[in-house]
CSV table of C-alpha atoms in Angstrom, one decimal:
chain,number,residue,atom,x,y,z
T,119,UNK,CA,0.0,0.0,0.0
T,120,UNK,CA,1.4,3.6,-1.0
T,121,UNK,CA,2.0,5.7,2.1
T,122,UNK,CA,2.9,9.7,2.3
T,123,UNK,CA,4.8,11.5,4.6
T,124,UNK,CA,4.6,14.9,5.5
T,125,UNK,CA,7.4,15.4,8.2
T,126,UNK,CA,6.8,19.4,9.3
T,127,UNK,CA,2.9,19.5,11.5
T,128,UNK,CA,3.6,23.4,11.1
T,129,UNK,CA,5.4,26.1,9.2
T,130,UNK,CA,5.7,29.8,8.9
T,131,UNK,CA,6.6,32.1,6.6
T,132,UNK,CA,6.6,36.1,6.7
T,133,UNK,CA,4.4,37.8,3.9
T,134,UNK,CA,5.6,38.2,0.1
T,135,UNK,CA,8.3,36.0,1.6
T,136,UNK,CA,8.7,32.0,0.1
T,137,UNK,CA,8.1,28.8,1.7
T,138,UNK,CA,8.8,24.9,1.0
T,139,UNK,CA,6.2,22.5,2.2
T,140,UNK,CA,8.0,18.8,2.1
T,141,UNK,CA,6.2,15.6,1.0
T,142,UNK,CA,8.0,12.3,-0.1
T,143,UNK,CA,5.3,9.1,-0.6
T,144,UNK,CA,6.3,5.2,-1.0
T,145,UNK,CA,5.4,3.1,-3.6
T,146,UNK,CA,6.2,0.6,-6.2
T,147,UNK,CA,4.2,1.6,-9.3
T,148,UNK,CA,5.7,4.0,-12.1
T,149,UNK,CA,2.7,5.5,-13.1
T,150,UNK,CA,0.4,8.0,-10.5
T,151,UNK,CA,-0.8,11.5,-9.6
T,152,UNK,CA,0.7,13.8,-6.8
T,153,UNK,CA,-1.6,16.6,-5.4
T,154,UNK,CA,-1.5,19.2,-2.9
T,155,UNK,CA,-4.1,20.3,-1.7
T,156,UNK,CA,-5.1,23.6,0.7
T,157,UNK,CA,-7.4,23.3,3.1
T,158,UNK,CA,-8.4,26.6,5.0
T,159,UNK,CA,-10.4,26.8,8.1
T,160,UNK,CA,-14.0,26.7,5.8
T,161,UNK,CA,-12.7,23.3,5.8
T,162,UNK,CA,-13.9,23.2,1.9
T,163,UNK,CA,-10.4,21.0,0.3
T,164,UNK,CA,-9.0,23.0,-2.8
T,165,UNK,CA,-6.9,21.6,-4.7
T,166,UNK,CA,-3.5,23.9,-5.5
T,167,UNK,CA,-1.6,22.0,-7.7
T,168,UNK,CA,-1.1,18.2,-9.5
T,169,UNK,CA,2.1,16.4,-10.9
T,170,UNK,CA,1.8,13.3,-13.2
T,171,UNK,CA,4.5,11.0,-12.9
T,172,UNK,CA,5.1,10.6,-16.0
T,173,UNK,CA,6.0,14.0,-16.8
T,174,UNK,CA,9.2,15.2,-15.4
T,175,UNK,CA,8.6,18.8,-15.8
T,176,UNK,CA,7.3,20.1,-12.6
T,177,UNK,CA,4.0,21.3,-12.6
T,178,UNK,CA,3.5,25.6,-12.2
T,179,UNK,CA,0.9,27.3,-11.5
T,180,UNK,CA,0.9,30.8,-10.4
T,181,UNK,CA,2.6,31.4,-7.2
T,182,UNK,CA,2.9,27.9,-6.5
T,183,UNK,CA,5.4,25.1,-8.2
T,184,UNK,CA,6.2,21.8,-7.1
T,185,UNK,CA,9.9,20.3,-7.0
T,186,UNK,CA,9.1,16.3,-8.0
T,187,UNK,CA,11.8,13.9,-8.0
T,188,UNK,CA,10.5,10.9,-9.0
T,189,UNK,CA,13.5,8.7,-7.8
T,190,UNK,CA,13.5,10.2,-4.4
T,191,UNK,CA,9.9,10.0,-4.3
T,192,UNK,CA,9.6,13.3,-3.3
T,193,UNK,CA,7.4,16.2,-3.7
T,194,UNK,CA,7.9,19.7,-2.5
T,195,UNK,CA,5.4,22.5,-2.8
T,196,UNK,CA,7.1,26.1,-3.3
T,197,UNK,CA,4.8,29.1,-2.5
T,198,UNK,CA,6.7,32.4,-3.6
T,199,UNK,CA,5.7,36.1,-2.4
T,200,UNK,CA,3.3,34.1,0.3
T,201,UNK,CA,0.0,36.3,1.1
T,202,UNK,CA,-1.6,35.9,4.2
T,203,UNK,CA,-4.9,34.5,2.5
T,204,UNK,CA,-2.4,30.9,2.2
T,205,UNK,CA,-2.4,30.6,5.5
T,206,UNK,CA,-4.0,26.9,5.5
T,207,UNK,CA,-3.8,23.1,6.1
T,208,UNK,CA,-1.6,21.9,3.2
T,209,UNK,CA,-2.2,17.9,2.2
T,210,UNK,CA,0.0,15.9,0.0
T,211,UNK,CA,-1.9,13.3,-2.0
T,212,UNK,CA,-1.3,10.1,-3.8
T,213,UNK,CA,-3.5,8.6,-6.7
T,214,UNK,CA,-2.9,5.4,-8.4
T,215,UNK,CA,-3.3,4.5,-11.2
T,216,UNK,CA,-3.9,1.0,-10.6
T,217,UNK,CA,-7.0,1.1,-8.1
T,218,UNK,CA,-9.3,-1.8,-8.2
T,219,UNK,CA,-11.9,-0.9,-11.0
T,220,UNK,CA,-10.2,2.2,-12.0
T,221,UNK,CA,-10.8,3.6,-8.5
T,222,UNK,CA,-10.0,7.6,-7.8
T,223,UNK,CA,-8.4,7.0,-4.3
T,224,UNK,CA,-6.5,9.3,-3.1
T,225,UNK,CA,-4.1,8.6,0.0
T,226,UNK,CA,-3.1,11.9,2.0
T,227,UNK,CA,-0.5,12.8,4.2
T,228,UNK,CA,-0.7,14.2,7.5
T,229,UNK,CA,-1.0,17.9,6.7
T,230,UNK,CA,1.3,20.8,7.5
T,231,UNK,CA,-0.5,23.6,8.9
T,232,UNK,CA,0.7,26.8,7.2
T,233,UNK,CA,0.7,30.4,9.0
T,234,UNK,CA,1.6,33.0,7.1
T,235,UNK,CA,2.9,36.2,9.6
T,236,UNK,CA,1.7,40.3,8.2
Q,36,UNK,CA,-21.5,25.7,-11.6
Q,37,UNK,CA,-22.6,24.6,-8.3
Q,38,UNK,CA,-19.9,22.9,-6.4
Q,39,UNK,CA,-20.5,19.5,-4.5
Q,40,UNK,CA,-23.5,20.2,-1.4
Q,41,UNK,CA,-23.0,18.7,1.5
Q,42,UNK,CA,-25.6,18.2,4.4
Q,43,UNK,CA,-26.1,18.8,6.8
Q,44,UNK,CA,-22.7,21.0,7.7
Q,45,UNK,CA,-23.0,19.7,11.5
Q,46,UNK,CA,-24.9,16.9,13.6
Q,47,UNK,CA,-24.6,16.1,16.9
Q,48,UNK,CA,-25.7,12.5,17.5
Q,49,UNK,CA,-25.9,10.4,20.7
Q,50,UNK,CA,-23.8,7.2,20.8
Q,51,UNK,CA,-25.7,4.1,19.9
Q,52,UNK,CA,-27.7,6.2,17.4
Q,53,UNK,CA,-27.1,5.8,13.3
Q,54,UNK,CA,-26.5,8.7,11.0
Q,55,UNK,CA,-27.3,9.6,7.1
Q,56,UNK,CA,-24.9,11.7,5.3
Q,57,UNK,CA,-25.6,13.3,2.1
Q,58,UNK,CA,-23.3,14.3,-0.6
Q,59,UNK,CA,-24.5,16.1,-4.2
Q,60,UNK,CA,-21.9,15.8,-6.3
Q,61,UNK,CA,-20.7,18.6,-9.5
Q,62,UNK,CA,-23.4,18.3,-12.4
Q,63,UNK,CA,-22.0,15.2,-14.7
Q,64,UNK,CA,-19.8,13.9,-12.2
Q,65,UNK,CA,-20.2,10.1,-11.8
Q,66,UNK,CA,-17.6,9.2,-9.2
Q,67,UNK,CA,-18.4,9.9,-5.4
Q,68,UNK,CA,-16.3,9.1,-2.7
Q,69,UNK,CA,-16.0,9.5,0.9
Q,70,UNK,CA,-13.5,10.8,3.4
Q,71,UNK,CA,-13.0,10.4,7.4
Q,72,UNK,CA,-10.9,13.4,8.7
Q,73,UNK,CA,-10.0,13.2,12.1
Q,74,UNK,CA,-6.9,15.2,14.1
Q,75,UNK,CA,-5.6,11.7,14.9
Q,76,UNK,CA,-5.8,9.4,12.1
Q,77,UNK,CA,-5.6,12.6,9.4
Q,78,UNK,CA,-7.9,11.6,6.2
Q,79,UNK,CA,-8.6,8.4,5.6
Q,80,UNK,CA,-10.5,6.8,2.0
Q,81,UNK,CA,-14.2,5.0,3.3
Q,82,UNK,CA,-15.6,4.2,0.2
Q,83,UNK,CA,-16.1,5.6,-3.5
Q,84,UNK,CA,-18.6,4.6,-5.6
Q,85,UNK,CA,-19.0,5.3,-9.5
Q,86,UNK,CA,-22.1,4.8,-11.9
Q,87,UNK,CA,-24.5,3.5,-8.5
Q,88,UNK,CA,-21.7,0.9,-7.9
Q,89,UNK,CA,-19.5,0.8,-5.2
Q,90,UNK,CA,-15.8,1.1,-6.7
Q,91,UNK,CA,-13.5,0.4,-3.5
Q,92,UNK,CA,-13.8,0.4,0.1
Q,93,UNK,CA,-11.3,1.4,2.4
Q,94,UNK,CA,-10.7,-0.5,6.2
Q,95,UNK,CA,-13.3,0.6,8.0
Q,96,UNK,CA,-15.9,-1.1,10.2
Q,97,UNK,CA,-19.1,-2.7,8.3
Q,98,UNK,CA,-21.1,0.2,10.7
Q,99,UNK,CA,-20.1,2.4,7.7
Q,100,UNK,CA,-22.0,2.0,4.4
Q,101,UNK,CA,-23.2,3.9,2.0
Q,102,UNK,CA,-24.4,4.2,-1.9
Q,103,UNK,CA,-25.7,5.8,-4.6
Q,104,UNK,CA,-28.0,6.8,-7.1
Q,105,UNK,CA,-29.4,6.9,-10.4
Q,106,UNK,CA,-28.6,11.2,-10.1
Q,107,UNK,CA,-25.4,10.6,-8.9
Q,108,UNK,CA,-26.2,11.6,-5.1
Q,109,UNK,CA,-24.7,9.7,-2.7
Q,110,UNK,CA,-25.6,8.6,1.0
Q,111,UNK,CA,-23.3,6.8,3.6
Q,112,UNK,CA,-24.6,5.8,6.9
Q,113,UNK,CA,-22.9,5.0,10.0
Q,114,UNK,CA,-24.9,2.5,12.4
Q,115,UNK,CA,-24.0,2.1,16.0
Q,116,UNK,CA,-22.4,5.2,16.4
Q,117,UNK,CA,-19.3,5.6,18.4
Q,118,UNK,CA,-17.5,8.3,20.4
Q,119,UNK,CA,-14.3,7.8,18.1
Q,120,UNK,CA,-16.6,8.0,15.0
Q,121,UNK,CA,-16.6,12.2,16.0
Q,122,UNK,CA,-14.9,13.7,12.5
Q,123,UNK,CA,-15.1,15.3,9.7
Q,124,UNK,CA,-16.7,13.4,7.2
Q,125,UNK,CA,-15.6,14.3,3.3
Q,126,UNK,CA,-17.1,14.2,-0.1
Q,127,UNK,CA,-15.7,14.1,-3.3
Q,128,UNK,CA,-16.6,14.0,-6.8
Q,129,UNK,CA,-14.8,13.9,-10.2
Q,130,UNK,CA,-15.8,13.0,-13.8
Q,131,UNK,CA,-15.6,10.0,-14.9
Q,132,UNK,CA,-12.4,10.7,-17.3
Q,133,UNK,CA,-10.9,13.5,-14.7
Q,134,UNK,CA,-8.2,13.6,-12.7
Q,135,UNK,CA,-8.9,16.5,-10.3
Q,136,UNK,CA,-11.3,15.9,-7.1
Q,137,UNK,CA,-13.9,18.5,-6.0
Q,138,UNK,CA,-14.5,18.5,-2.1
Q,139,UNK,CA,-17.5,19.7,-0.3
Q,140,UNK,CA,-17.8,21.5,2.4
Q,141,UNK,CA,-17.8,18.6,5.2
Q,142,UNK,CA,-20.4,17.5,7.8
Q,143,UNK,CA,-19.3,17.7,10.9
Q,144,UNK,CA,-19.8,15.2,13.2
Q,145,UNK,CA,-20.0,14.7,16.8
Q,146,UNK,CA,-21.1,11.8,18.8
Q,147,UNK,CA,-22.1,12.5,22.6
């Protein structure tokens, strides 16, 4: 069974500053999805950003970018010039590809909690 | 667009007792699955189910079920409810050839 790992519970980063939320994940298959999502206190899960495995280009988009490195099986999220409407749960995710019927499982880490200081 | 509807957004249940959950999922989305989200155990997959069939099943007790319909709208139900069964409970729905998950909003849950 895959597994992720999110080793910080909390970080904090000054406004229009840039923080590094860490994630690495276990597994045997070649082929999967990486997420992060954000999860404020309206507890409504958005997702920020997604990485297919296949592609080693990381994924961009806006102030947020990803560092994926497949063989370390690990997956950083970079947020650069950090406003203070980040400041959330962060969740690393994990899809296969290879679910029983084609299943959309995701497995999630632990969750850093984000605060982002004015 | 209305996103997925959750409801209710709290309940506070006595233990013993059983609970319905409801989740509405995004117009044309097929796939509906469920979350647990507690400060212990973080999130953990209950069940999906996709086309009124359920899909996969995480490890959780046979107290939790659940299923869906012909609209898409899904129900799980927790029978025997316990203290430790208190969370967050999670929806998600995707299309059927998607990639991304839509969350709701949650229903809390708290067992007394």
């Amino acid at each position: 069974a895959q597994t992720v790992t999110q080793s910080q519970p909390e970080m904090s980063v000054q406004e229009a500053e840039t923080v590094t939320l860490s994630c690495t994940y276990d597994t045997s298959e070649s082929d999967y999805y990486l997420f992060w999502y954000k999860q404020p206190p309206s507890r409504q899960m958005i997702l920020v950003i997604r990485q297919e495995a296949y592609k080693q280009q990381n994924a961009t988009e806006n102030r947020f970018s990803v560092n994926f490195q497949k063989a370390a099986k690990s997956f950083s999220l970079k947020i650069s010039d950090s406003q203070l409407g980040d400041a959330a749960m962060y969740f690393c995710a994990y899809r296969s590809l290879y679910e029983q019927g084609g299943s959309e499982k995701l497995v999630f880490g632990k969750g850093t909690k984000l605060t982002v200081n004015p | 667009k209305a996103g997925v509807t959750q409801t209710p957004r709290y309940l506070i249940k006595t233990r013993g007792q059983q609970v319905t959950l409801s989740c509405s999922p995004i117009s044309g989305h097929r796939s509906v699955s469920w979350y647990q989200q507690t400060p212990g155990q973080g999130l953990q997959f209950l069940f999906e189910y996709f086309s009124e069939t359920q899909r996969n099943k995480g490890n959780f007790p046979g107290r939790f079920s659940g299923r869906q319909f012909s609209n898409s709208r899904s129900e799980m139900n927790v029978s025997t409810l316990e203290l430790g069964d208190s969370a967050l409970y999670l929806c998600a729905s995707s299309f059927s050839s998607g990639v991304e998950a839509f969350f709701g909003q949650g229903t809390r849950l708290t067992v007394v």
